[in-house]
PDB file of C-alpha atoms and ligand atoms in Angstrom:
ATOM      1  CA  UNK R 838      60.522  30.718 -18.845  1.00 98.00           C
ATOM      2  CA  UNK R 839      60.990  27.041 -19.356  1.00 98.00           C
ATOM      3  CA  UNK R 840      64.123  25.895 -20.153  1.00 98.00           C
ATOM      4  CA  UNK R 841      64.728  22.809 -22.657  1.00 98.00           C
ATOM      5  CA  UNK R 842      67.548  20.880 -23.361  1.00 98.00           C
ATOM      6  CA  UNK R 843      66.264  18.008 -25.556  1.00 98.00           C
ATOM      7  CA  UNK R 844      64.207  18.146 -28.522  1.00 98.00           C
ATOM      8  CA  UNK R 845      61.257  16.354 -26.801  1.00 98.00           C
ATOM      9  CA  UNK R 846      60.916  19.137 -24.169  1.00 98.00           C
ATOM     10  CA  UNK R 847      61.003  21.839 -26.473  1.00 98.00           C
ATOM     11  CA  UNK R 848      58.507  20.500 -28.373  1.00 98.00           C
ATOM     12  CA  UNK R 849      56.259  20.012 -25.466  1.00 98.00           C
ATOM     13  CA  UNK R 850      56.218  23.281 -24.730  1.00 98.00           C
ATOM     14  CA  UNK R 851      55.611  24.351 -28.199  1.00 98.00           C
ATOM     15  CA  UNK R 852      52.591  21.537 -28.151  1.00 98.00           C
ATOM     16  CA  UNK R 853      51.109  23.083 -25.131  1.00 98.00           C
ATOM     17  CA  UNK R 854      51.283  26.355 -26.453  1.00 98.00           C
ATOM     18  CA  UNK R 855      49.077  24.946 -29.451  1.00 98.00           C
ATOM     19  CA  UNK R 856      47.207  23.345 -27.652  1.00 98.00           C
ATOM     20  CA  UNK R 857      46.014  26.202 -25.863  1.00 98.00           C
ATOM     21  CA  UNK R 858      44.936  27.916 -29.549  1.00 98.00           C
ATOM     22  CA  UNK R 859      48.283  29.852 -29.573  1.00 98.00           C
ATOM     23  CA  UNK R 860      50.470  31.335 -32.015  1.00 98.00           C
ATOM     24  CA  UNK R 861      54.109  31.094 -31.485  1.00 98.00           C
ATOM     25  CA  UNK R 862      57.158  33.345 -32.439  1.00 98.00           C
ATOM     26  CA  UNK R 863      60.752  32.181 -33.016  1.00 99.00           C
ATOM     27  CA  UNK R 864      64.197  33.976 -32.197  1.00 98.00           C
ATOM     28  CA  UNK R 865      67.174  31.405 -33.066  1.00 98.00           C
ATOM     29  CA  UNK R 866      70.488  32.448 -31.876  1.00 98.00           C
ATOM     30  CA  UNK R 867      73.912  31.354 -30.980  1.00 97.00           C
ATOM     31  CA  UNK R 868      73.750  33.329 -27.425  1.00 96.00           C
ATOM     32  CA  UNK R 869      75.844  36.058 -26.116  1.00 93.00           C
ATOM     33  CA  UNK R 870      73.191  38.199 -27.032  1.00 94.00           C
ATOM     34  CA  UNK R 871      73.245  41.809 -26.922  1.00 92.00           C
ATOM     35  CA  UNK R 872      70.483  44.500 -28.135  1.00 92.00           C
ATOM     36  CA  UNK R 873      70.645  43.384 -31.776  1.00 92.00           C
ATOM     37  CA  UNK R 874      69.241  40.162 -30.405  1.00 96.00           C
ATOM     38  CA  UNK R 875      66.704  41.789 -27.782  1.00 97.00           C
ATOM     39  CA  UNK R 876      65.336  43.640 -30.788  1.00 97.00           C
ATOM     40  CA  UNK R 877      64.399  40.152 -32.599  1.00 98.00           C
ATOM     41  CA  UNK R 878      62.569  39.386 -29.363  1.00 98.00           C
ATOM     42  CA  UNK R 879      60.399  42.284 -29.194  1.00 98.00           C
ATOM     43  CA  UNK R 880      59.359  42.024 -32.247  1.00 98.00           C
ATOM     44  CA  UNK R 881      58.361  38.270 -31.710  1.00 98.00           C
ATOM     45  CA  UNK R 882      56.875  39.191 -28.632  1.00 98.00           C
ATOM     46  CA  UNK R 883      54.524  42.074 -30.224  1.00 98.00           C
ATOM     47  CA  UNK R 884      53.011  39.736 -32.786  1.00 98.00           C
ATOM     48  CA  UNK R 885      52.935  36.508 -31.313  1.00 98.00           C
ATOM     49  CA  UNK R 886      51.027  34.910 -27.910  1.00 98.00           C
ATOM     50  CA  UNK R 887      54.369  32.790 -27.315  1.00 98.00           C
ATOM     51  CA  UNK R 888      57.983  33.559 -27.885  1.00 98.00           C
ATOM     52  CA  UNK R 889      60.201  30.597 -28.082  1.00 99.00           C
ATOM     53  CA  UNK R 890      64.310  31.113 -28.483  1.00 98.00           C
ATOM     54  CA  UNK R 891      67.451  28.901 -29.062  1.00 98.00           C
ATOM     55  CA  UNK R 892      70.509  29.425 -28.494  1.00 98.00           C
ATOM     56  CA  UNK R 893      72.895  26.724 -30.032  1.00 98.00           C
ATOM     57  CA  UNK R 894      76.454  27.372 -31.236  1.00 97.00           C
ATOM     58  CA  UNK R 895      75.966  25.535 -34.527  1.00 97.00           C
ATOM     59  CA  UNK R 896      79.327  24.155 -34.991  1.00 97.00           C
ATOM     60  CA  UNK R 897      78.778  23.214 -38.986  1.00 97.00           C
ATOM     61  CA  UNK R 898      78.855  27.089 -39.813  1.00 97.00           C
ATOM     62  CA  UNK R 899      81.838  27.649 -38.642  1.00 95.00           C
ATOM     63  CA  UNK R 900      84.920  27.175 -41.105  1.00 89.00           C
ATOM     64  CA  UNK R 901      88.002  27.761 -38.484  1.00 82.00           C
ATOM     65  CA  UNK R 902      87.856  25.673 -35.349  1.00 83.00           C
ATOM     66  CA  UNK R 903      89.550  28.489 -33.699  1.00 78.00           C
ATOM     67  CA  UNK R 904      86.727  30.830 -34.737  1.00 84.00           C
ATOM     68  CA  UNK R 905      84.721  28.140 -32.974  1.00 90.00           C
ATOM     69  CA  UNK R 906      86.051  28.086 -30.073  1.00 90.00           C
ATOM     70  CA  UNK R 907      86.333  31.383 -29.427  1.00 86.00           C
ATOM     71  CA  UNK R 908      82.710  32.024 -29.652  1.00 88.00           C
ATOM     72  CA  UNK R 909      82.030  34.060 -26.603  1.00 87.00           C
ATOM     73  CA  UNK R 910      79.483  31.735 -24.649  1.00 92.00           C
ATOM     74  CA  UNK R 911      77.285  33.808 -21.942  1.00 94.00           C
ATOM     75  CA  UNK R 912      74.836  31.313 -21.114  1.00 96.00           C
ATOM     76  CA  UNK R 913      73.399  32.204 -17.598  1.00 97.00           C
ATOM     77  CA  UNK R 914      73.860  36.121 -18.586  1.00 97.00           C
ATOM     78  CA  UNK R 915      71.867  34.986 -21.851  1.00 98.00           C
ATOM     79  CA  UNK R 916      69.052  33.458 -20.207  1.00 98.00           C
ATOM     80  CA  UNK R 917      68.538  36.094 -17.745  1.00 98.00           C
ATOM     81  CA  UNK R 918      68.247  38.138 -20.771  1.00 98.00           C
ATOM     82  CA  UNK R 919      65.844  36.294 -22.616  1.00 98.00           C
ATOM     83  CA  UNK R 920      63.855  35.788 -19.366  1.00 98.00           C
ATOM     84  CA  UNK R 921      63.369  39.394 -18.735  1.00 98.00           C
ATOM     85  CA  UNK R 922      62.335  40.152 -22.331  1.00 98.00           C
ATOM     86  CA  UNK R 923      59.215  37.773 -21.721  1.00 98.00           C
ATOM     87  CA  UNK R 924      60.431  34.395 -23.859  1.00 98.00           C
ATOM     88  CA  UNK R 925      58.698  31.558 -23.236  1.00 98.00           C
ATOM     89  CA  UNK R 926      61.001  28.674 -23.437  1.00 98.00           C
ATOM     90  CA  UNK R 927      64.270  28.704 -24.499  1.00 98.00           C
ATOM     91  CA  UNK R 928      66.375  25.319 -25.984  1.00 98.00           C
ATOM     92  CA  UNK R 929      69.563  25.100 -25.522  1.00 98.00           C
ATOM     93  CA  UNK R 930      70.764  21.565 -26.927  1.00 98.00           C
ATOM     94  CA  UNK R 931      73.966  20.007 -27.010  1.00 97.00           C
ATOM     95  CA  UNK R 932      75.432  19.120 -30.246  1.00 97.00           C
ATOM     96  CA  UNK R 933      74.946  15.253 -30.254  1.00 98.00           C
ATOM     97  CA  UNK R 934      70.846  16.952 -29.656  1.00 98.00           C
ATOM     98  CA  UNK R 935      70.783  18.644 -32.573  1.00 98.00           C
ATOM     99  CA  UNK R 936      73.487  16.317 -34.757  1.00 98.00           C
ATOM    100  CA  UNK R 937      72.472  12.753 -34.067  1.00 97.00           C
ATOM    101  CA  UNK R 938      74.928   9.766 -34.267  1.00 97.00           C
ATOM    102  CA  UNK R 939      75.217   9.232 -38.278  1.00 98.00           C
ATOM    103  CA  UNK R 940      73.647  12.608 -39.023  1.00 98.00           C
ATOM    104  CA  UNK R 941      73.904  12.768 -42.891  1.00 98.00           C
ATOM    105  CA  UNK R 942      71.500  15.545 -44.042  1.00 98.00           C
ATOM    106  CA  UNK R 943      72.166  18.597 -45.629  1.00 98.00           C
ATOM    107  CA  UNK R 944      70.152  21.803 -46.625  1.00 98.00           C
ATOM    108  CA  UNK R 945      71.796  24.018 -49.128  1.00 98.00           C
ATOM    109  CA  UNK R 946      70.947  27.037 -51.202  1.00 97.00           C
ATOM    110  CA  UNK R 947      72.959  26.096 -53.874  1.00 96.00           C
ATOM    111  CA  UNK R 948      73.646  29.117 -55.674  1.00 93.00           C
ATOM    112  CA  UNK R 949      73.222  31.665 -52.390  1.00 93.00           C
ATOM    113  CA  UNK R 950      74.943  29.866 -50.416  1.00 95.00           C
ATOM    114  CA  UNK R 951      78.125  30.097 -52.387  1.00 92.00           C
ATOM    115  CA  UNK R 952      78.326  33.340 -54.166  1.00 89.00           C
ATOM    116  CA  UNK R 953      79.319  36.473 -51.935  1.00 85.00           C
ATOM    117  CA  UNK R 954      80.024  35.615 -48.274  1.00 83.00           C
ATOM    118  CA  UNK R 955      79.773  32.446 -49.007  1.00 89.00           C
ATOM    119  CA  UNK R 956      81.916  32.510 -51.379  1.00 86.00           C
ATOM    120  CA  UNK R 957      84.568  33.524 -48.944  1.00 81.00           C
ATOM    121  CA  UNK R 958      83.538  31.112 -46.336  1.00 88.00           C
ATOM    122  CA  UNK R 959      83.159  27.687 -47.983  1.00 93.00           C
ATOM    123  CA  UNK R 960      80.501  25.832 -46.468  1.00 96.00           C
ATOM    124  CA  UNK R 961      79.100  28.494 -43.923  1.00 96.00           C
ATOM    125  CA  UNK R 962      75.473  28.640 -45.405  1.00 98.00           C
ATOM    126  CA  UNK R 963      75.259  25.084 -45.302  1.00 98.00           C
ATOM    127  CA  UNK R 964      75.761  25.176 -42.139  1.00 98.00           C
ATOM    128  CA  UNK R 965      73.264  27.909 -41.355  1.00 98.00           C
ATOM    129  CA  UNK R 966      70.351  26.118 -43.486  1.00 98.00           C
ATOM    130  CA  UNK R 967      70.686  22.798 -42.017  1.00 98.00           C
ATOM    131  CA  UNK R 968      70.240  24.020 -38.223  1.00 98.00           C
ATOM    132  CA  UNK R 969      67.528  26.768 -39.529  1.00 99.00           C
ATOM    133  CA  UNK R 970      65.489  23.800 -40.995  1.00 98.00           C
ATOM    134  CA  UNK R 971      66.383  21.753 -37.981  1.00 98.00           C
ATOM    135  CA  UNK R 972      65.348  24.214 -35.685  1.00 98.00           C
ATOM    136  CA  UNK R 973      62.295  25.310 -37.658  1.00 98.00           C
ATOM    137  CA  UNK R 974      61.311  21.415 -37.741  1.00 98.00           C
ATOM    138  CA  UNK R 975      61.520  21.327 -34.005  1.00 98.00           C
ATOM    139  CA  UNK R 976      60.183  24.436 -33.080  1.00 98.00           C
ATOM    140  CA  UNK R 977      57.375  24.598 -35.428  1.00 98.00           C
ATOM    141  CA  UNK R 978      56.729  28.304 -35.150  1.00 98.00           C
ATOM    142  CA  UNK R 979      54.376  30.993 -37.570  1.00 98.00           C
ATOM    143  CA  UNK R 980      57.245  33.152 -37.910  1.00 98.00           C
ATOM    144  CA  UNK R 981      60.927  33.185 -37.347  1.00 98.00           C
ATOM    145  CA  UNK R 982      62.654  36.466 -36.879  1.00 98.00           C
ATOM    146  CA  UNK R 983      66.333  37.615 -38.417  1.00 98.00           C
ATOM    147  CA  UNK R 984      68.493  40.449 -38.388  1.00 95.00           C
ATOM    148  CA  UNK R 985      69.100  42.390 -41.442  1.00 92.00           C
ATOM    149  CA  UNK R 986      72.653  42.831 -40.992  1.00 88.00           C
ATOM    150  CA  UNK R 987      73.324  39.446 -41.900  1.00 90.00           C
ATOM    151  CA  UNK R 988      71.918  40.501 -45.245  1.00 90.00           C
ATOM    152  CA  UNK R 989      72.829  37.526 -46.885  1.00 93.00           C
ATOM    153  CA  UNK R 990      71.404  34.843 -44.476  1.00 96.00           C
ATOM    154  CA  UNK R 991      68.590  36.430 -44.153  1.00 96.00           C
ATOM    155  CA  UNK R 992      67.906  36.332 -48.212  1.00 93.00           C
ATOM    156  CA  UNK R 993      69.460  32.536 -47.597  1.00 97.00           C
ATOM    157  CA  UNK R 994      66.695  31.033 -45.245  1.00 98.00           C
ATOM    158  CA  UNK R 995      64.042  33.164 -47.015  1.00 96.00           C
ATOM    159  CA  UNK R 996      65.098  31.366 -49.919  1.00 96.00           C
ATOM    160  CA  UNK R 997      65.125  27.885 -48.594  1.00 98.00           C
ATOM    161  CA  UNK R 998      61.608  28.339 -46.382  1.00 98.00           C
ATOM    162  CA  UNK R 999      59.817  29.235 -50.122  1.00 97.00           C
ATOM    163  CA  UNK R1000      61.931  26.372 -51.923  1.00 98.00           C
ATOM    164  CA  UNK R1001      61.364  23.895 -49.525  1.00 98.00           C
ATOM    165  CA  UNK R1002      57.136  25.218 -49.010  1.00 98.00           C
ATOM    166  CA  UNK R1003      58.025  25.454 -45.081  1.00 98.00           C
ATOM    167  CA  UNK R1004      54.627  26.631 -42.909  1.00 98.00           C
ATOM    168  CA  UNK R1005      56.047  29.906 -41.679  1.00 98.00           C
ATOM    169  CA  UNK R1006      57.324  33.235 -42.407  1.00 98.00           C
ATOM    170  CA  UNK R1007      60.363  34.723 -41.954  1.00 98.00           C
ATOM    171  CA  UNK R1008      60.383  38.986 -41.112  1.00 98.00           C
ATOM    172  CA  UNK R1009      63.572  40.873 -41.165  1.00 96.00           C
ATOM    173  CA  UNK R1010      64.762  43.295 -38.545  1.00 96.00           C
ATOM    174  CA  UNK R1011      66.454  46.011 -38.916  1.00 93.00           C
ATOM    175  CA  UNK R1012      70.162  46.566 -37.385  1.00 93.00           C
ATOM    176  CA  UNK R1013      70.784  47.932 -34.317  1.00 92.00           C
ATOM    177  CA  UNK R1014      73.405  50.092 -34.105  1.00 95.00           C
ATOM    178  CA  UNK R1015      75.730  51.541 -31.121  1.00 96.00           C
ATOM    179  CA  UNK R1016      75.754  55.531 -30.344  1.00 97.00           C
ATOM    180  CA  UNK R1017      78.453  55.723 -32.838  1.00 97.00           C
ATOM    181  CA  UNK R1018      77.300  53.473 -35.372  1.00 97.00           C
ATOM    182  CA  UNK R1019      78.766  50.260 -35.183  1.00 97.00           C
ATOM    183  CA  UNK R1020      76.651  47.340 -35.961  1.00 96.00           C
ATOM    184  CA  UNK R1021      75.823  45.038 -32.721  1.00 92.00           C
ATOM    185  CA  UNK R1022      77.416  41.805 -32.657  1.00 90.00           C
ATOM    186  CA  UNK R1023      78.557  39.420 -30.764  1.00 83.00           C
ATOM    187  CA  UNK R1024      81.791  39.406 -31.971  1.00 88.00           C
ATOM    188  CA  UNK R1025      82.687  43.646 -30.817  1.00 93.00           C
ATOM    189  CA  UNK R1026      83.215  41.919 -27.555  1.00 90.00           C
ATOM    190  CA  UNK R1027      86.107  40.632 -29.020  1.00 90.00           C
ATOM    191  CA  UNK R1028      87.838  43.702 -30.580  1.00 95.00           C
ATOM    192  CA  UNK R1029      90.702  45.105 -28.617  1.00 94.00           C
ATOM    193  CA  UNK R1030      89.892  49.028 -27.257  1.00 96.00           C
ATOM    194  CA  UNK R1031      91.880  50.054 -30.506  1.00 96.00           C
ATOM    195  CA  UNK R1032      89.961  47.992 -33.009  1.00 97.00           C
ATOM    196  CA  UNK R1033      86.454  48.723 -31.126  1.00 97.00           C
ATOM    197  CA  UNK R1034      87.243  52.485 -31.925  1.00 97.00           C
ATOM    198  CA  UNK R1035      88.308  51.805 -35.607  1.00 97.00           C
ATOM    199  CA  UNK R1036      85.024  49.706 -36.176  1.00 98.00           C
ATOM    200  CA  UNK R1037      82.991  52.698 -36.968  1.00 98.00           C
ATOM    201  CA  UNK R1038      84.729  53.009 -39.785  1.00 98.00           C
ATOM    202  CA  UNK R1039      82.464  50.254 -41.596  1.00 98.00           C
ATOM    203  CA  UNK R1040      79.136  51.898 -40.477  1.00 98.00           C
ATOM    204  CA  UNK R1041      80.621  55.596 -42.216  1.00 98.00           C
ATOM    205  CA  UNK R1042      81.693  53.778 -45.160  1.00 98.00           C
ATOM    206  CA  UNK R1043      77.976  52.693 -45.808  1.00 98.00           C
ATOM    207  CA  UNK R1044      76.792  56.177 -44.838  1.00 97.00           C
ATOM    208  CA  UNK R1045      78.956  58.230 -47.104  1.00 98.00           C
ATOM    209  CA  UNK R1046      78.090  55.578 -50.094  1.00 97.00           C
ATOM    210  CA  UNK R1047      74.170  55.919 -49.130  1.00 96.00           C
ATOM    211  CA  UNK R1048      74.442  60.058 -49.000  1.00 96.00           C
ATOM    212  CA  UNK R1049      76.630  60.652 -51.575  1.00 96.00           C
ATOM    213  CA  UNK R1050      73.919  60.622 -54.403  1.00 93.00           C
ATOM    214  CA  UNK R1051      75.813  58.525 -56.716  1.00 94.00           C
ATOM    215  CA  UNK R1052      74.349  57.013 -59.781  1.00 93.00           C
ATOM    216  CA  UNK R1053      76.692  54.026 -60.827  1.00 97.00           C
ATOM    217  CA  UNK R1054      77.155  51.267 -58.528  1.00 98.00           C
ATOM    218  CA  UNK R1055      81.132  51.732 -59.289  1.00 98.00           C
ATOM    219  CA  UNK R1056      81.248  55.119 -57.230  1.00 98.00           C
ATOM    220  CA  UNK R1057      78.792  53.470 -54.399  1.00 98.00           C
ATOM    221  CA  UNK R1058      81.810  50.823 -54.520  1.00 98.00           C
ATOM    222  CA  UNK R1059      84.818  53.476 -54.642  1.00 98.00           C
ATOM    223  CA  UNK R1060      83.406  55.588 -51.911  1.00 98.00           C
ATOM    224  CA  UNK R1061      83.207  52.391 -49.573  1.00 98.00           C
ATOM    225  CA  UNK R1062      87.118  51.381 -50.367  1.00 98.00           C
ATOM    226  CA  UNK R1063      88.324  54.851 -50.051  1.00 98.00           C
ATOM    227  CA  UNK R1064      86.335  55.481 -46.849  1.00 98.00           C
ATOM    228  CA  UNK R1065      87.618  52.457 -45.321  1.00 98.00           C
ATOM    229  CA  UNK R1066      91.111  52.527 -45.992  1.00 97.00           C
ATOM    230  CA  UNK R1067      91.415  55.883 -43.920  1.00 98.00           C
ATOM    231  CA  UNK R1068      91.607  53.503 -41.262  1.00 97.00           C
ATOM    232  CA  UNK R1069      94.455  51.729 -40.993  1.00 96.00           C
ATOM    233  CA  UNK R1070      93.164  48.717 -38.457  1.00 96.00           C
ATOM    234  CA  UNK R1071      91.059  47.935 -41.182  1.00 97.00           C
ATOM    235  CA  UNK R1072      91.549  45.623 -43.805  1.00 96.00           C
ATOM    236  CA  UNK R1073      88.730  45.330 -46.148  1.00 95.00           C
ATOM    237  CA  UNK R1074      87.393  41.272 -46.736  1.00 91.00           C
ATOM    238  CA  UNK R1075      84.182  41.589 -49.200  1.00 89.00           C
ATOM    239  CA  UNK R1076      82.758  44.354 -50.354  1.00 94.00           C
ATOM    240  CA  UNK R1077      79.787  43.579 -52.553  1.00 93.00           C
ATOM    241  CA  UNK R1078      76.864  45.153 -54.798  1.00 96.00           C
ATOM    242  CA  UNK R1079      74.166  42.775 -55.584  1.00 95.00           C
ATOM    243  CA  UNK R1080      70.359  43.540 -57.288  1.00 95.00           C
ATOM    244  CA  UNK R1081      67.783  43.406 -54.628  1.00 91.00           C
ATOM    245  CA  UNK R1082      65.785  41.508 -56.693  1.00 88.00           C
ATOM    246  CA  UNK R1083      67.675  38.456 -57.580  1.00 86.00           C
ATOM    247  CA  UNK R1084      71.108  39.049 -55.797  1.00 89.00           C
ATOM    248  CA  UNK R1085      72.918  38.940 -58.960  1.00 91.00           C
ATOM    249  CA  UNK R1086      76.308  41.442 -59.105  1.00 93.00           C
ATOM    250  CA  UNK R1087      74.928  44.786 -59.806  1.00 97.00           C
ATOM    251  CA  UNK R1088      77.016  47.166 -62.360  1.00 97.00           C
ATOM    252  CA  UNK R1089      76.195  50.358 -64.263  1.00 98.00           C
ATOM    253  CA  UNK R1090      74.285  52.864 -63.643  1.00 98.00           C
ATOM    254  CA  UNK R1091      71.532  52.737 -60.382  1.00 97.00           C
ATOM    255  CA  UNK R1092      68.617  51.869 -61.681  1.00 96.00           C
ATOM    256  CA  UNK R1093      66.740  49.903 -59.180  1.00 97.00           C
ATOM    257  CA  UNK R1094      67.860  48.705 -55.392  1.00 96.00           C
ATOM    258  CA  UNK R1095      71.163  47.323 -54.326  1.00 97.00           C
ATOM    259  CA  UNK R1096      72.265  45.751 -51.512  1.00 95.00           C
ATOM    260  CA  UNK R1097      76.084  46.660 -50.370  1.00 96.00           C
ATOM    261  CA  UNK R1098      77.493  43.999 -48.215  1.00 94.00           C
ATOM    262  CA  UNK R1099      80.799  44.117 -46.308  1.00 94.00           C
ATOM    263  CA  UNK R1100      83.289  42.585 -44.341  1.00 92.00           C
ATOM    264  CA  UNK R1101      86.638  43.743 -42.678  1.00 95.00           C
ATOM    265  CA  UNK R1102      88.883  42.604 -40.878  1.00 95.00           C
ATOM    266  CA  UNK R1103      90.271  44.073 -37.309  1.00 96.00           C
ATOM    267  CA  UNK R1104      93.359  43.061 -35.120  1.00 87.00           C
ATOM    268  CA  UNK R1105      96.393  40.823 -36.734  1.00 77.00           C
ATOM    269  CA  UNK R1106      96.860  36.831 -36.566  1.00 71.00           C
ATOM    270  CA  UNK R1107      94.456  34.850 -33.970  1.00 71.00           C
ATOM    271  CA  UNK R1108      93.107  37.374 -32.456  1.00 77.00           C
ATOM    272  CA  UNK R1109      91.517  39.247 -35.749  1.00 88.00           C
ATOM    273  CA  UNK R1110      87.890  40.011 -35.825  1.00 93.00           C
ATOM    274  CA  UNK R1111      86.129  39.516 -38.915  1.00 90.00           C
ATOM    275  CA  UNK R1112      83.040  42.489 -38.787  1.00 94.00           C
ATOM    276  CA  UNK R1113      80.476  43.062 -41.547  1.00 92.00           C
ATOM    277  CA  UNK R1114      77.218  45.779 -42.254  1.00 95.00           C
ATOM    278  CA  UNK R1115      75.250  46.270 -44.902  1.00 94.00           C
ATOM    279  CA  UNK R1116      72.572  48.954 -46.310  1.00 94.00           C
ATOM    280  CA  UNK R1117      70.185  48.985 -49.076  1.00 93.00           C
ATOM    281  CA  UNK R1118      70.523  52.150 -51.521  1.00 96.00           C
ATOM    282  CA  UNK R1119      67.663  53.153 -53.208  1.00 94.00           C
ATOM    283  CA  UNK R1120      67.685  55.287 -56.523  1.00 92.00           C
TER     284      UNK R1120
HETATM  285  O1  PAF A2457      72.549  34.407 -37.056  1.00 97.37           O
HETATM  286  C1  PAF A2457      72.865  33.522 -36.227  1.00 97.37           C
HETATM  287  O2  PAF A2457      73.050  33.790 -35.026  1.00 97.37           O
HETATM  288  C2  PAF A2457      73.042  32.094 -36.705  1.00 97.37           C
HETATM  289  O3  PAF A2457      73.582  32.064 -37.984  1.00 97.37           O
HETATM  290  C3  PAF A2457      71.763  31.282 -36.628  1.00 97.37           C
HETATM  291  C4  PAF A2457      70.691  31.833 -37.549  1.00 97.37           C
HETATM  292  C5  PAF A2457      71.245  31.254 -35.196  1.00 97.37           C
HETATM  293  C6  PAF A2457      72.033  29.836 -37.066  1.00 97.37           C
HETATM  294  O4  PAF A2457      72.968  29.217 -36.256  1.00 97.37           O
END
């Protein structure tokens, strides 16, 4: 696996690749990766000749510094990872690599990026888009590969590859999950024994809503908040019910698919842990 640090090297590789007649997967990510991550990979790696990765802790999505910061960051662990999983070449830039001196450009969704989530977390979409594109410029791949669970982001960069007419597609994976349902993520490493076994508690609330056989979005909705305020280490962030088709809030009765998205917060002061899942429901 080669390793690249600078823009030039990565796209070397990728040129070498091509020039060879070869089709080329991409898996960006922000390291400390963990199975959701490997799952991304093996997808890549069954439909492509080349699997390329990232792993950059884009500072610009990030709203707290301390939530910066405190980004777990795994790096040799990471690449061993990657290595074994059959990637290609990996880039792993510093910031001045990927942000330039003067660096002035944004990307923006403008209405995804700020309704939902994003609402929440000003400016976090933003973020997200401008590496994607950046990365996506560099990299130059057929396909880029995301995780479902972050539901939104994943509609987010959809939206901004067909906007913008970029040359590749983007294929959604589904979560993976631990044995007792908790939805991988780099941040569970940061949940105190306690909170880790109250996390669950986000991955029933979506199960019970999905089972129950409701027909209004309000009792999808009611099920979630009573579900999760049986546990008290939670504190419920976002919980929203938007029309698969256009993302718009859904209401009323269940007549077509609905994403649920939420978020909930774990521990007290600086050392809470902001979690989130999601699920479609079907009609
Ligand atoms: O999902 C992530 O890990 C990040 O948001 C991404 C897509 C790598 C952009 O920094």
């Amino acid at each position: 696996m080669q390793i690249c640090r600078t823009v030039s090297d990565i796209r070397a590789a990728v040129a070498r690749f091509r020039a060879a007649g070869e089709g080329v997967g991409l898996v960006t990510t922000m390291g400390a990766l963990h199975d959701g991550h490997m799952a991304l990979v093996s997808e890549a790696r069954g439909a492509h000749d080349r699997v390329v990765a990232t792993i950059f802790v884009n500072p610009t999505q990030f709203g707290e510094a301390a939530d910066l910061e405190n980004y777990p960051r795994t790096e040799a662990r990471d690449l061993e990872m990657l290595e074994a999983a059959g990637v290609d070449a990996v880039l792993i830039p510093e910031v001045s690599e990927i942000y330039p001196e003067g660096d002035e450009t944004i990307v923006e969704t403008t209405r995804l990026a700020n309704i939902l989530h994003g609402a929440v977390r000003p400016g976090h979409f933003r973020g997200v888009t401008t590496v994607v594109a950046k990365l996506f410029n560099i990299c130059q791949p057929d396909a880029a590969y995301f995780g479902e669970k972050d539901f939104q982001q994943l509609h987010v960069i959809k939206r901004m590859v067909r906007d913008l007419h970029m040359p590749l597609n983007i294929r959604g994976v589904p979560t993976v999950r631990e044995a007792d349902g908790l939805a991988m993520s780099s941040r569970n490493v940061r949940l105190t024994p306690e909170d880790r076994a109250a996390a669950p508690v986000l991955s029933r609330a979506l199960d019970a809503a999905q089972t129950s056989g409701a027909g209004r979005v309000e009792d999808l909705a009611r099920i979630i908040r009573e579900t999760i305020a049986t546990e008290p280490r939670a504190t419920l962030k976002g919980l929203d019910i938007v029309w698969l088709s256009d993302f718009s809030p859904a209401t009323g009765r269940l007549t077509a698919p609905v994403g649920i998205m939420i978020s909930a917060e774990f521990g007290r002061g600086d050392n809470h842990v902001l979690l989130i899942d999601q699920r479609e429901v079907h009609p």
